[in-house]
Amino acid sequence: MKKPVLKALILTTGLLGVMGGTASASSNESDQTTLIVVDKVKEKKLDQRLQALGFPFAELASMPYDMKEHLINQGVVKYIGTEKREFYYDFDGTLREKDPSGTGIEGTIDLTDLSLVITTSQLATMNSKKRFTVTQKWEWSNTVGLNGDTYLNYVDKIGLSYSNDFDSDPYTNGGYACSHSGQHFFSGNHYWLSDCGGRPSDISYGGVGWNVDIRGDYRDYGWSAMNVVAKNTSDWNTSTRFLTKYAHDTSTSGVGVGLNIGFFSLNFTGNGSWDEGSAQKTIWY
């Protein structure tokens, strides 16, 4: 989507690994936020447990503390894999995906404005059916409003979808979770902002979606998750895919973005305008 571009002020990136954990309440910079304070000892123990399950060190270094806790609490037994997609705003103000070489399509832009990461992990098999947890991370590398879209608190939409080989996991009630945080623009402190409304804003037989109340004075980031179970038992290898999409509201009126969910499909709707990015993960099971 086209929109006027202001020069983005880039804040420090790659900080997700030092966020989350034991938190204390604070109202110094904004109402209804919680200052993020990490218990490094507990985080190290989580890292050790997840590394023993196959999670790469690089993946854990960029993973929020509360996401690590969620994976352990869901009973993850094996790391499967991760896919990452990065997006940048071009000179016309359009959000575009970076090419595999890591630079912008125009070859002169090497910054990442938005990154999406989708990770799949295996849960314990139940009644001979394989189960998985799927997580999605998003991260803005700057304060979103400085991209020229809006300083107002508009609502973005995120979604996760699975193929028709799966159902929502009944043993964990779907394992739905979403956590939204941000680095304050002026102080640089990190705050937990919301759980994206608690229960997902959209649930269907093909996936799930959440609302993310973007805060114009923060560099927003977060993660979401769901658990799925294979419909049939199988002794032979087969492949399937999971999909994540993120839509950023760029309308001048903040009318909001809708989401239609199907099996391995996520389609955004609305009367306004939005930018979107997507990532998918194929697994063998």
Tab-separated table of C-alpha atoms in Angstrom:
chain	number	residue	atom	x	y	z
A	1	MET	CA	0.000	0.000	0.000
A	2	LYS	CA	1.268	3.454	-0.886
A	3	LYS	CA	1.706	6.073	1.775
A	4	PRO	CA	3.967	9.076	2.417
A	5	VAL	CA	7.350	8.172	3.848
A	6	LEU	CA	9.160	9.889	6.687
A	7	LYS	CA	12.764	9.011	7.432
A	8	ALA	CA	12.620	6.175	9.981
A	9	LEU	CA	14.612	6.489	13.174
A	10	ILE	CA	16.045	3.020	13.726
A	11	LEU	CA	16.297	1.832	17.302
A	12	THR	CA	18.403	-1.049	18.578
A	13	THR	CA	17.390	-4.418	17.119
A	14	GLY	CA	18.017	-8.021	18.141
A	15	LEU	CA	16.884	-7.477	21.739
A	16	LEU	CA	14.138	-10.056	21.948
A	17	GLY	CA	16.388	-12.528	23.724
A	18	VAL	CA	16.734	-10.258	26.758
A	19	MET	CA	13.055	-9.551	27.254
A	20	GLY	CA	10.302	-11.182	29.247
A	21	GLY	CA	10.535	-13.081	32.486
A	22	THR	CA	9.823	-11.848	35.946
A	23	ALA	CA	8.101	-8.478	35.616
A	24	SER	CA	7.289	-5.612	37.900
A	25	ALA	CA	4.525	-3.081	37.373
A	26	SER	CA	5.388	0.406	36.236
A	27	SER	CA	3.428	3.456	35.109
A	28	ASN	CA	6.393	5.734	34.441
A	29	GLU	CA	5.892	5.976	30.694
A	30	SER	CA	2.418	4.768	29.843
A	31	ASP	CA	-0.669	3.510	31.611
A	32	GLN	CA	-1.415	-0.225	31.682
A	33	THR	CA	2.092	-1.375	30.845
A	34	THR	CA	4.446	-3.670	32.730
A	35	LEU	CA	8.182	-3.120	32.830
A	36	ILE	CA	10.011	-6.231	31.634
A	37	VAL	CA	12.710	-7.495	33.977
A	38	VAL	CA	14.431	-10.787	33.167
A	39	ASP	CA	15.526	-13.360	35.713
A	40	LYS	CA	18.729	-14.447	33.982
A	41	VAL	CA	19.136	-17.582	36.079
A	42	LYS	CA	15.664	-18.854	35.149
A	43	GLU	CA	16.199	-17.897	31.521
A	44	LYS	CA	19.457	-19.858	31.385
A	45	LYS	CA	17.650	-22.939	32.707
A	46	LEU	CA	14.935	-22.528	30.061
A	47	ASP	CA	17.596	-22.193	27.363
A	48	GLN	CA	19.326	-25.356	28.550
A	49	ARG	CA	16.066	-27.330	28.500
A	50	LEU	CA	15.137	-26.091	25.031
A	51	GLN	CA	18.639	-26.671	23.651
A	52	ALA	CA	18.403	-30.254	24.885
A	53	LEU	CA	15.247	-30.560	22.737
A	54	GLY	CA	17.083	-29.336	19.647
A	55	PHE	CA	16.436	-25.591	19.659
A	56	PRO	CA	19.450	-23.804	18.111
A	57	PHE	CA	21.273	-21.227	20.219
A	58	ALA	CA	20.621	-18.530	17.590
A	59	GLU	CA	16.902	-19.190	17.766
A	60	LEU	CA	16.843	-18.971	21.561
A	61	ALA	CA	18.885	-15.752	21.525
A	62	SER	CA	16.071	-14.007	19.637
A	63	MET	CA	13.202	-15.607	21.577
A	64	PRO	CA	11.295	-13.726	24.309
A	65	TYR	CA	11.379	-15.207	27.788
A	66	ASP	CA	7.616	-15.701	27.994
A	67	MET	CA	7.658	-17.569	24.681
A	68	LYS	CA	10.277	-19.956	26.076
A	69	GLU	CA	8.082	-20.504	29.124
A	70	HIS	CA	5.079	-21.165	26.893
A	71	LEU	CA	6.913	-23.828	24.897
A	72	ILE	CA	8.032	-25.637	28.046
A	73	ASN	CA	4.566	-25.392	29.600
A	74	GLN	CA	2.969	-26.876	26.463
A	75	GLY	CA	5.200	-29.925	26.798
A	76	VAL	CA	7.401	-29.523	23.719
A	77	VAL	CA	9.479	-32.660	23.122
A	78	LYS	CA	11.379	-31.788	19.927
A	79	TYR	CA	12.336	-28.738	17.869
A	80	ILE	CA	11.492	-29.143	14.183
A	81	GLY	CA	12.437	-25.977	12.351
A	82	THR	CA	12.131	-22.250	11.731
A	83	GLU	CA	11.518	-20.016	8.729
A	84	LYS	CA	12.170	-16.258	8.757
A	85	ARG	CA	10.965	-13.564	6.379
A	86	GLU	CA	12.040	-9.935	6.435
A	87	PHE	CA	10.329	-6.877	4.981
A	88	TYR	CA	11.367	-3.287	4.311
A	89	TYR	CA	9.688	-0.046	3.265
A	90	ASP	CA	10.870	1.067	-0.170
A	91	PHE	CA	11.238	4.683	-1.280
A	92	ASP	CA	7.552	4.782	-2.235
A	93	GLY	CA	6.483	3.662	1.229
A	94	THR	CA	5.467	0.151	0.189
A	95	LEU	CA	6.298	-2.798	2.458
A	96	ARG	CA	8.257	-5.322	0.383
A	97	GLU	CA	9.910	-8.634	1.148
A	98	LYS	CA	13.709	-8.712	1.126
A	99	ASP	CA	15.376	-11.034	-1.343
A	100	PRO	CA	17.284	-14.140	-0.164
A	101	SER	CA	20.622	-12.293	-0.247
A	102	GLY	CA	19.405	-10.189	2.675
A	103	THR	CA	19.187	-6.890	0.826
A	104	GLY	CA	16.237	-4.973	-0.508
A	105	ILE	CA	14.964	-5.686	-4.008
A	106	GLU	CA	16.412	-2.393	-5.161
A	107	GLY	CA	19.809	-3.515	-3.925
A	108	THR	CA	20.486	-0.389	-1.887
A	109	ILE	CA	18.331	-1.010	1.191
A	110	ASP	CA	19.736	-3.413	3.785
A	111	LEU	CA	17.476	-2.487	6.697
A	112	THR	CA	14.663	-4.663	7.979
A	113	ASP	CA	11.510	-2.843	9.046
A	114	LEU	CA	9.449	-5.937	9.910
A	115	SER	CA	10.522	-9.533	10.496
A	116	LEU	CA	8.251	-12.579	10.731
A	117	VAL	CA	9.434	-15.920	12.107
A	118	ILE	CA	7.411	-19.145	12.154
A	119	THR	CA	8.642	-22.094	14.246
A	120	THR	CA	7.261	-25.623	14.589
A	121	SER	CA	7.914	-27.985	17.491
A	122	GLN	CA	6.613	-31.450	18.295
A	123	LEU	CA	4.457	-32.273	21.308
A	124	ALA	CA	3.967	-35.707	22.857
A	125	THR	CA	2.008	-38.144	20.672
A	126	MET	CA	-1.490	-38.873	22.025
A	127	ASN	CA	-3.622	-41.852	20.948
A	128	SER	CA	-1.102	-42.553	18.176
A	129	LYS	CA	-1.690	-39.084	16.685
A	130	LYS	CA	1.157	-36.615	16.303
A	131	ARG	CA	0.814	-33.163	17.834
A	132	PHE	CA	2.656	-29.912	17.214
A	133	THR	CA	2.899	-26.381	18.516
A	134	VAL	CA	3.281	-23.570	15.977
A	135	THR	CA	4.623	-20.177	17.027
A	136	GLN	CA	4.956	-16.895	15.179
A	137	LYS	CA	7.139	-13.934	16.118
A	138	TRP	CA	6.922	-10.446	14.718
A	139	GLU	CA	9.279	-7.549	15.329
A	140	TRP	CA	9.308	-3.965	14.099
A	141	SER	CA	12.864	-2.647	13.961
A	142	ASN	CA	11.676	0.927	14.496
A	143	THR	CA	8.779	2.853	15.969
A	144	VAL	CA	5.987	2.090	13.514
A	145	GLY	CA	4.651	5.639	13.380
A	146	LEU	CA	7.956	6.904	12.037
A	147	ASN	CA	7.349	4.995	8.809
A	148	GLY	CA	4.852	7.676	7.895
A	149	ASP	CA	1.689	5.649	8.401
A	150	THR	CA	0.319	6.889	11.736
A	151	TYR	CA	1.178	7.810	15.298
A	152	LEU	CA	-2.281	6.757	16.428
A	153	ASN	CA	-3.014	3.514	18.226
A	154	TYR	CA	-4.442	1.446	15.380
A	155	VAL	CA	-5.033	-2.292	15.552
A	156	ASP	CA	-3.002	-4.736	13.454
A	157	LYS	CA	-4.003	-8.335	12.801
A	158	ILE	CA	-1.965	-11.532	12.962
A	159	GLY	CA	-2.957	-15.061	12.017
A	160	LEU	CA	-1.793	-18.678	12.010
A	161	SER	CA	-3.257	-21.340	9.732
A	162	TYR	CA	-2.731	-25.075	9.243
A	163	SER	CA	-3.549	-27.542	6.459
A	164	ASN	CA	-6.599	-29.806	6.497
A	165	ASP	CA	-4.362	-32.642	7.743
A	166	PHE	CA	-4.799	-31.210	11.251
A	167	ASP	CA	-7.308	-30.125	13.869
A	168	SER	CA	-6.961	-27.800	16.821
A	169	ASP	CA	-5.364	-29.789	19.636
A	170	PRO	CA	-8.097	-30.907	22.069
A	171	TYR	CA	-5.632	-31.911	24.816
A	172	THR	CA	-4.524	-28.302	25.377
A	173	ASN	CA	-7.674	-26.525	24.144
A	174	GLY	CA	-5.690	-25.313	21.158
A	175	GLY	CA	-2.839	-23.925	23.245
A	176	TYR	CA	-3.709	-20.414	22.025
A	177	ALA	CA	-1.471	-17.620	23.265
A	178	CYS	CA	-0.342	-14.164	22.205
A	179	SER	CA	2.027	-11.689	23.847
A	180	HIS	CA	2.605	-8.098	22.695
A	181	SER	CA	5.497	-5.971	23.976
A	182	GLY	CA	7.398	-2.876	22.960
A	183	GLN	CA	10.525	-0.818	23.456
A	184	HIS	CA	9.600	2.702	24.508
A	185	PHE	CA	10.751	5.244	21.948
A	186	PHE	CA	12.130	7.841	24.357
A	187	SER	CA	13.462	5.811	27.305
A	188	GLY	CA	14.524	2.630	25.490
A	189	ASN	CA	12.905	0.514	28.229
A	190	HIS	CA	10.981	-2.620	27.288
A	191	TYR	CA	7.376	-3.107	28.404
A	192	TRP	CA	4.848	-5.901	28.148
A	193	LEU	CA	1.802	-4.252	26.566
A	194	SER	CA	-0.966	-6.849	26.186
A	195	ASP	CA	-2.003	-10.458	25.643
A	196	CYS	CA	-3.700	-9.452	22.367
A	197	GLY	CA	-7.094	-9.638	24.036
A	198	GLY	CA	-6.634	-12.947	25.822
A	199	ARG	CA	-8.691	-15.363	23.773
A	200	PRO	CA	-8.069	-15.009	20.030
A	201	SER	CA	-10.218	-12.559	18.111
A	202	ASP	CA	-10.802	-15.179	15.398
A	203	ILE	CA	-10.931	-18.956	15.674
A	204	SER	CA	-11.912	-21.312	12.868
A	205	TYR	CA	-11.345	-24.905	11.848
A	206	GLY	CA	-8.422	-23.695	9.755
A	207	GLY	CA	-6.506	-21.567	12.224
A	208	VAL	CA	-6.596	-18.592	14.545
A	209	GLY	CA	-6.018	-14.824	14.552
A	210	TRP	CA	-5.430	-12.038	17.089
A	211	ASN	CA	-5.669	-8.263	17.291
A	212	VAL	CA	-2.503	-6.292	18.126
A	213	ASP	CA	-3.078	-2.775	19.454
A	214	ILE	CA	-0.045	-1.011	18.001
A	215	ARG	CA	1.393	1.716	20.215
A	216	GLY	CA	2.831	4.655	18.301
A	217	ASP	CA	5.390	5.462	21.015
A	218	TYR	CA	6.857	1.933	21.093
A	219	ARG	CA	8.864	-0.347	18.849
A	220	ASP	CA	6.348	-3.182	18.826
A	221	TYR	CA	7.161	-6.888	18.872
A	222	GLY	CA	5.565	-10.100	20.092
A	223	TRP	CA	4.596	-13.680	19.444
A	224	SER	CA	1.554	-15.928	19.078
A	225	ALA	CA	1.033	-19.680	19.249
A	226	MET	CA	-1.372	-22.550	18.647
A	227	ASN	CA	-1.320	-26.344	19.052
A	228	VAL	CA	-2.566	-28.810	16.425
A	229	VAL	CA	-3.049	-32.560	16.176
A	230	ALA	CA	-2.883	-34.784	13.082
A	231	LYS	CA	-6.311	-36.097	12.093
A	232	ASN	CA	-5.031	-39.564	11.269
A	233	THR	CA	-2.393	-41.910	12.590
A	234	SER	CA	0.411	-42.659	10.174
A	235	ASP	CA	3.511	-44.854	10.082
A	236	TRP	CA	4.867	-43.212	6.954
A	237	ASN	CA	6.299	-39.774	6.341
A	238	THR	CA	4.101	-37.088	4.845
A	239	SER	CA	4.512	-33.337	4.542
A	240	THR	CA	2.273	-30.484	5.564
A	241	ARG	CA	2.509	-26.705	5.805
A	242	PHE	CA	1.725	-23.957	8.291
A	243	LEU	CA	1.168	-20.310	7.404
A	244	THR	CA	1.441	-17.031	9.286
A	245	LYS	CA	0.450	-13.556	8.120
A	246	TYR	CA	0.669	-10.112	9.683
A	247	ALA	CA	-1.351	-7.084	8.498
A	248	HIS	CA	-0.404	-3.553	9.546
A	249	ASP	CA	-3.230	-1.021	9.385
A	250	THR	CA	-2.160	1.980	7.285
A	251	SER	CA	-5.546	3.646	6.871
A	252	THR	CA	-6.008	7.281	7.820
A	253	SER	CA	-9.169	6.507	9.772
A	254	GLY	CA	-8.062	3.367	11.620
A	255	VAL	CA	-11.111	1.423	10.435
A	256	GLY	CA	-9.447	-1.866	11.293
A	257	VAL	CA	-8.447	-5.017	9.433
A	258	GLY	CA	-10.555	-8.173	9.251
A	259	LEU	CA	-9.347	-11.735	8.751
A	260	ASN	CA	-10.865	-14.716	6.944
A	261	ILE	CA	-9.263	-18.021	7.968
A	262	GLY	CA	-9.299	-21.238	5.980
A	263	PHE	CA	-7.133	-24.343	5.797
A	264	PHE	CA	-3.688	-22.975	4.983
A	265	SER	CA	-5.197	-19.628	4.001
A	266	LEU	CA	-5.340	-16.252	5.705
A	267	ASN	CA	-7.033	-13.410	3.830
A	268	PHE	CA	-7.282	-9.918	5.279
A	269	THR	CA	-10.360	-7.803	4.661
A	270	GLY	CA	-11.593	-4.282	5.369
A	271	ASN	CA	-12.522	-0.937	3.897
A	272	GLY	CA	-9.205	0.688	4.754
A	273	SER	CA	-5.647	-0.013	3.675
A	274	TRP	CA	-2.951	-2.217	5.124
A	275	ASP	CA	0.501	-3.662	4.523
A	276	GLU	CA	0.996	-7.376	5.021
A	277	GLY	CA	3.767	-9.927	5.247
A	278	SER	CA	3.688	-13.715	5.390
A	279	ALA	CA	5.866	-16.727	6.151
A	280	GLN	CA	5.243	-20.454	5.926
A	281	LYS	CA	6.833	-23.649	7.249
A	282	THR	CA	6.757	-27.105	5.679
A	283	ILE	CA	7.316	-30.106	7.926
A	284	TRP	CA	7.542	-33.879	7.501
A	285	TYR	CA	5.807	-36.014	10.079
